[in-house]
Amino acid sequence: MTVSGAAAAFPGPPPGDHRAAQQHGRRLMSIGEVLSELRSEFPDTTISKLRFLEAEGLVEPERTASGYRKYSWDDVARLRFVLTAQRDQYLPLRVIRAQLAEMEAAGSGPAALRLVGAPSDDEPAAEPVDTRCSRTDLLERTGLSDSGLAEIERLGLIVCRSPGWYDEDALAVAQAVAGLARHGIEARHLRGFRAAADREVGLYAQLIAPLARQRDPAARARAAETALELAGLSQMLHAALLRAGLRDILER
């Protein structure tokens, strides 16, 4: 991208803000641009969460003279590393922080955290991707029939949260139900999963609700982090118990 092209794509700082002008030359991003960059891969990410991760010492964006946060691609790489570790490995922040510290001590700079294909500092951020899908799209992607989808909706296994649209969790549930159906497990057999999930939600709500009710953005971000960690731990527990039970059957 040429200098003039970069200037057009990323408007410069206000007149007189010399430090911001220097940062702009290095292709630093606002918190909103960072959110757009990460949202396609991590749809639950919010500005409050990015601020929370900063407060927890996991990323340290620079500040302009006016006090605005400015993130480099190295900062984005750190955030992507943190969010991936939470989503895929269900690691608590203290463990992720320790991993980052070990990498830095070993001489692996933030650039080592970048994914293959990550844009260089003179390339624009990716456009955000809408993760919702329509009813027709959901049926095509899962192989469910319209009556089959209606049945799992009736059983409360998935919910159409906005008129005519399904989120990524609804898609994941529909895909799982379709996969189980191929093994002869009908949707009506899965009501127990819904009931068990509701019981877990009720249990964890006692921990999360007090934080979520606070007006402090940091407290609400901690609530979101806690919810994510609890969901991950529940998945680990359920999978381990299931594997142990099936192993007992196989070893008889």
CSV table of C-alpha atoms in Angstrom, one decimal:
chain,number,residue,atom,x,y,z
A,1,MET,CA,0.0,0.0,0.0
A,2,THR,CA,1.4,3.5,-0.9
A,3,VAL,CA,1.8,6.2,1.6
A,4,SER,CA,-1.1,8.1,0.1
A,5,GLY,CA,-3.2,5.0,0.0
A,6,ALA,CA,-2.5,4.3,3.7
A,7,ALA,CA,-3.4,7.9,4.5
A,8,ALA,CA,-6.7,7.6,2.7
A,9,ALA,CA,-7.6,4.2,4.3
A,10,PHE,CA,-6.6,5.3,7.8
A,11,PRO,CA,-7.2,9.0,8.5
A,12,GLY,CA,-4.4,10.8,10.3
A,13,PRO,CA,-4.4,12.1,13.8
A,14,PRO,CA,-5.7,15.5,14.9
A,15,PRO,CA,-3.5,18.4,14.1
A,16,GLY,CA,-0.9,19.1,16.8
A,17,ASP,CA,-0.9,15.5,18.2
A,18,HIS,CA,2.7,14.8,17.2
A,19,ARG,CA,3.0,11.5,19.1
A,20,ALA,CA,-0.2,10.2,17.5
A,21,ALA,CA,1.3,11.2,14.1
A,22,GLN,CA,4.3,9.1,14.8
A,23,GLN,CA,2.1,6.2,15.8
A,24,HIS,CA,0.0,6.6,12.7
A,25,GLY,CA,3.1,6.2,10.6
A,26,ARG,CA,3.6,2.8,12.3
A,27,ARG,CA,0.1,1.7,11.4
A,28,LEU,CA,-1.4,1.6,14.9
A,29,MET,CA,-5.1,0.8,15.3
A,30,SER,CA,-7.8,2.1,17.5
A,31,ILE,CA,-9.6,-0.2,19.9
A,32,GLY,CA,-12.6,-0.3,17.5
A,33,GLU,CA,-10.4,-1.4,14.6
A,34,VAL,CA,-8.9,-4.1,16.8
A,35,LEU,CA,-12.4,-5.3,17.7
A,36,SER,CA,-13.3,-5.5,14.0
A,37,GLU,CA,-10.1,-7.5,13.3
A,38,LEU,CA,-10.8,-10.1,16.0
A,39,ARG,CA,-14.6,-10.3,15.9
A,40,SER,CA,-14.7,-12.6,12.8
A,41,GLU,CA,-12.7,-15.2,14.8
A,42,PHE,CA,-13.9,-14.4,18.3
A,43,PRO,CA,-17.5,-13.1,17.9
A,44,ASP,CA,-18.0,-12.8,21.7
A,45,THR,CA,-15.2,-10.2,22.0
A,46,THR,CA,-16.2,-6.8,23.1
A,47,ILE,CA,-14.5,-3.5,23.8
A,48,SER,CA,-15.0,-4.1,27.5
A,49,LYS,CA,-13.2,-7.4,27.2
A,50,LEU,CA,-10.3,-5.8,25.4
A,51,ARG,CA,-10.0,-3.2,28.2
A,52,PHE,CA,-10.3,-6.0,30.8
A,53,LEU,CA,-7.4,-7.9,29.2
A,54,GLU,CA,-5.4,-4.7,29.3
A,55,ALA,CA,-6.2,-4.3,33.0
A,56,GLU,CA,-5.0,-7.8,33.6
A,57,GLY,CA,-1.6,-7.0,32.0
A,58,LEU,CA,-2.0,-9.3,29.0
A,59,VAL,CA,-1.6,-6.4,26.5
A,60,GLU,CA,-0.2,-2.9,26.8
A,61,PRO,CA,-1.4,-0.7,23.9
A,62,GLU,CA,0.3,2.7,23.5
A,63,ARG,CA,-1.6,5.9,24.3
A,64,THR,CA,-1.7,9.1,22.3
A,65,ALA,CA,-1.2,12.4,24.0
A,66,SER,CA,-5.0,12.6,24.1
A,67,GLY,CA,-5.2,9.3,26.0
A,68,TYR,CA,-6.5,7.1,23.2
A,69,ARG,CA,-5.4,3.5,23.0
A,70,LYS,CA,-3.4,2.6,19.9
A,71,TYR,CA,-2.6,-1.1,19.2
A,72,SER,CA,0.1,-2.5,17.0
A,73,TRP,CA,-0.1,-5.8,15.1
A,74,ASP,CA,2.1,-7.3,17.8
A,75,ASP,CA,-0.6,-6.3,20.3
A,76,VAL,CA,-3.3,-7.9,18.1
A,77,ALA,CA,-1.1,-11.1,18.0
A,78,ARG,CA,-1.0,-11.2,21.8
A,79,LEU,CA,-4.8,-10.7,22.0
A,80,ARG,CA,-5.3,-13.5,19.4
A,81,PHE,CA,-3.0,-15.8,21.4
A,82,VAL,CA,-4.9,-15.1,24.6
A,83,LEU,CA,-8.4,-15.5,23.1
A,84,THR,CA,-7.4,-18.7,21.3
A,85,ALA,CA,-5.9,-20.2,24.5
A,86,GLN,CA,-9.2,-19.4,26.3
A,87,ARG,CA,-11.4,-20.7,23.6
A,88,ASP,CA,-9.5,-23.9,22.6
A,89,GLN,CA,-7.7,-24.9,25.8
A,90,TYR,CA,-10.0,-23.2,28.4
A,91,LEU,CA,-6.9,-21.8,30.2
A,92,PRO,CA,-7.3,-19.2,32.9
A,93,LEU,CA,-5.7,-15.9,32.4
A,94,ARG,CA,-3.0,-16.4,35.0
A,95,VAL,CA,-1.7,-19.5,33.0
A,96,ILE,CA,-1.9,-17.6,29.7
A,97,ARG,CA,0.0,-14.7,31.3
A,98,ALA,CA,2.7,-17.1,32.5
A,99,GLN,CA,3.0,-18.7,29.0
A,100,LEU,CA,3.5,-15.2,27.4
A,101,ALA,CA,6.1,-14.4,30.0
A,102,GLU,CA,8.0,-17.6,29.3
A,103,MET,CA,7.9,-16.9,25.6
A,104,GLU,CA,9.3,-13.4,26.1
A,105,ALA,CA,12.0,-14.7,28.5
A,106,ALA,CA,13.0,-17.2,25.8
A,107,GLY,CA,13.4,-14.4,23.3
A,108,SER,CA,10.2,-15.1,21.3
A,109,GLY,CA,8.9,-11.6,20.6
A,110,PRO,CA,5.2,-10.8,20.0
A,111,ALA,CA,5.7,-11.3,16.3
A,112,ALA,CA,6.2,-15.0,16.9
A,113,LEU,CA,2.6,-15.1,18.1
A,114,ARG,CA,1.2,-14.0,14.7
A,115,LEU,CA,-0.7,-16.5,12.7
A,116,VAL,CA,0.4,-17.4,9.2
A,117,GLY,CA,-1.1,-14.9,6.8
A,118,ALA,CA,-1.5,-12.1,9.4
A,119,PRO,CA,-1.3,-8.7,7.7
A,120,SER,CA,1.9,-6.6,7.9
A,121,ASP,CA,1.8,-3.2,9.6
A,122,ASP,CA,1.0,-1.4,6.4
A,123,GLU,CA,-2.1,-3.5,5.5
A,124,PRO,CA,-5.6,-2.7,6.6
A,125,ALA,CA,-7.6,-4.8,9.1
A,126,ALA,CA,-9.9,-7.5,7.8
A,127,GLU,CA,-13.6,-6.7,7.4
A,128,PRO,CA,-15.7,-8.1,10.2
A,129,VAL,CA,-17.6,-11.3,9.3
A,130,ASP,CA,-21.3,-11.9,10.2
A,131,THR,CA,-21.4,-15.3,11.9
A,132,ARG,CA,-25.2,-15.6,11.8
A,133,CYS,CA,-26.9,-17.8,9.3
A,134,SER,CA,-30.4,-18.0,7.9
A,135,ARG,CA,-32.8,-20.9,8.3
A,136,THR,CA,-32.1,-22.1,4.7
A,137,ASP,CA,-28.3,-21.8,5.3
A,138,LEU,CA,-28.5,-23.7,8.5
A,139,LEU,CA,-30.5,-26.5,6.9
A,140,GLU,CA,-28.0,-26.7,4.0
A,141,ARG,CA,-24.9,-26.8,6.4
A,142,THR,CA,-26.3,-29.4,8.7
A,143,GLY,CA,-28.3,-31.6,6.4
A,144,LEU,CA,-31.3,-31.4,8.7
A,145,SER,CA,-34.8,-31.4,7.3
A,146,ASP,CA,-37.1,-28.5,7.9
A,147,SER,CA,-39.3,-30.7,10.2
A,148,GLY,CA,-36.2,-31.9,12.0
A,149,LEU,CA,-35.1,-28.3,12.7
A,150,ALA,CA,-38.6,-27.5,13.9
A,151,GLU,CA,-38.5,-30.5,16.2
A,152,ILE,CA,-35.2,-29.5,17.9
A,153,GLU,CA,-36.6,-25.9,18.2
A,154,ARG,CA,-39.7,-27.3,19.9
A,155,LEU,CA,-37.6,-29.3,22.3
A,156,GLY,CA,-35.7,-26.1,23.2
A,157,LEU,CA,-32.3,-27.3,22.0
A,158,ILE,CA,-31.8,-24.3,19.8
A,159,VAL,CA,-33.4,-20.8,19.8
A,160,CYS,CA,-33.7,-18.4,16.9
A,161,ARG,CA,-32.5,-15.3,18.7
A,162,SER,CA,-33.3,-12.8,16.0
A,163,PRO,CA,-36.1,-13.2,13.5
A,164,GLY,CA,-35.0,-15.5,10.7
A,165,TRP,CA,-31.4,-15.8,12.0
A,166,TYR,CA,-29.4,-18.3,14.0
A,167,ASP,CA,-26.1,-17.7,15.8
A,168,GLU,CA,-23.0,-19.9,15.8
A,169,ASP,CA,-24.1,-21.8,19.0
A,170,ALA,CA,-27.4,-22.7,17.3
A,171,LEU,CA,-25.4,-23.9,14.3
A,172,ALA,CA,-23.1,-26.0,16.5
A,173,VAL,CA,-26.1,-27.6,18.3
A,174,ALA,CA,-27.8,-28.4,14.9
A,175,GLN,CA,-24.7,-29.9,13.6
A,176,ALA,CA,-24.3,-32.1,16.7
A,177,VAL,CA,-27.9,-33.2,16.5
A,178,ALA,CA,-27.6,-34.1,12.9
A,179,GLY,CA,-24.4,-36.1,13.6
A,180,LEU,CA,-26.1,-38.0,16.4
A,181,ALA,CA,-29.1,-38.7,14.2
A,182,ARG,CA,-26.8,-40.5,11.8
A,183,HIS,CA,-26.1,-42.9,14.6
A,184,GLY,CA,-29.8,-43.5,15.2
A,185,ILE,CA,-30.1,-41.1,18.2
A,186,GLU,CA,-33.3,-39.0,17.7
A,187,ALA,CA,-33.8,-35.5,18.9
A,188,ARG,CA,-36.3,-36.6,21.5
A,189,HIS,CA,-33.5,-38.5,23.2
A,190,LEU,CA,-31.6,-35.3,23.8
A,191,ARG,CA,-34.0,-33.5,26.1
A,192,GLY,CA,-31.8,-34.6,29.0
A,193,PHE,CA,-28.9,-32.6,27.6
A,194,ARG,CA,-31.0,-29.4,27.6
A,195,ALA,CA,-32.1,-30.1,31.2
A,196,ALA,CA,-28.6,-30.8,32.3
A,197,ALA,CA,-27.3,-27.6,30.6
A,198,ASP,CA,-30.1,-25.5,32.3
A,199,ARG,CA,-29.1,-26.9,35.7
A,200,GLU,CA,-25.4,-25.9,35.1
A,201,VAL,CA,-26.5,-22.4,33.9
A,202,GLY,CA,-28.5,-22.0,37.1
A,203,LEU,CA,-25.5,-23.1,39.2
A,204,TYR,CA,-23.0,-20.8,37.4
A,205,ALA,CA,-25.4,-17.9,37.4
A,206,GLN,CA,-25.0,-17.6,41.2
A,207,LEU,CA,-21.3,-16.8,40.5
A,208,ILE,CA,-21.7,-14.7,37.4
A,209,ALA,CA,-24.8,-12.6,38.1
A,210,PRO,CA,-23.4,-10.4,40.9
A,211,LEU,CA,-20.6,-9.3,38.6
A,212,ALA,CA,-22.8,-9.0,35.5
A,213,ARG,CA,-25.2,-6.7,37.4
A,214,GLN,CA,-22.5,-4.1,38.2
A,215,ARG,CA,-22.2,-1.0,36.0
A,216,ASP,CA,-18.4,-1.2,36.1
A,217,PRO,CA,-17.2,-2.4,32.6
A,218,ALA,CA,-14.3,-4.2,34.2
A,219,ALA,CA,-16.7,-6.2,36.5
A,220,ARG,CA,-18.8,-7.1,33.5
A,221,ALA,CA,-15.8,-8.2,31.6
A,222,ARG,CA,-14.7,-10.4,34.5
A,223,ALA,CA,-18.2,-11.9,34.4
A,224,ALA,CA,-17.7,-12.7,30.7
A,225,GLU,CA,-14.3,-14.2,31.4
A,226,THR,CA,-15.7,-16.3,34.3
A,227,ALA,CA,-18.5,-17.6,32.1
A,228,LEU,CA,-16.1,-18.6,29.4
A,229,GLU,CA,-13.9,-20.4,31.8
A,230,LEU,CA,-16.8,-22.2,33.5
A,231,ALA,CA,-18.1,-23.4,30.2
A,232,GLY,CA,-14.8,-24.7,29.2
A,233,LEU,CA,-14.3,-26.6,32.5
A,234,SER,CA,-17.8,-28.1,32.2
A,235,GLN,CA,-17.0,-29.3,28.7
A,236,MET,CA,-13.8,-30.9,30.0
A,237,LEU,CA,-15.6,-32.6,32.9
A,238,HIS,CA,-18.4,-33.9,30.7
A,239,ALA,CA,-16.0,-35.2,28.1
A,240,ALA,CA,-13.8,-37.0,30.7
A,241,LEU,CA,-16.8,-38.6,32.4
A,242,LEU,CA,-18.2,-39.7,29.1
A,243,ARG,CA,-14.8,-41.2,27.9
A,244,ALA,CA,-14.4,-43.0,31.2
A,245,GLY,CA,-17.9,-44.5,31.0
A,246,LEU,CA,-17.5,-45.6,27.4
A,247,ARG,CA,-14.1,-47.1,28.2
A,248,ASP,CA,-15.7,-49.2,30.9
A,249,ILE,CA,-18.1,-50.6,28.3
A,250,LEU,CA,-15.4,-51.3,25.8
A,251,GLU,CA,-13.2,-53.1,28.3
A,252,ARG,CA,-15.9,-55.5,29.6
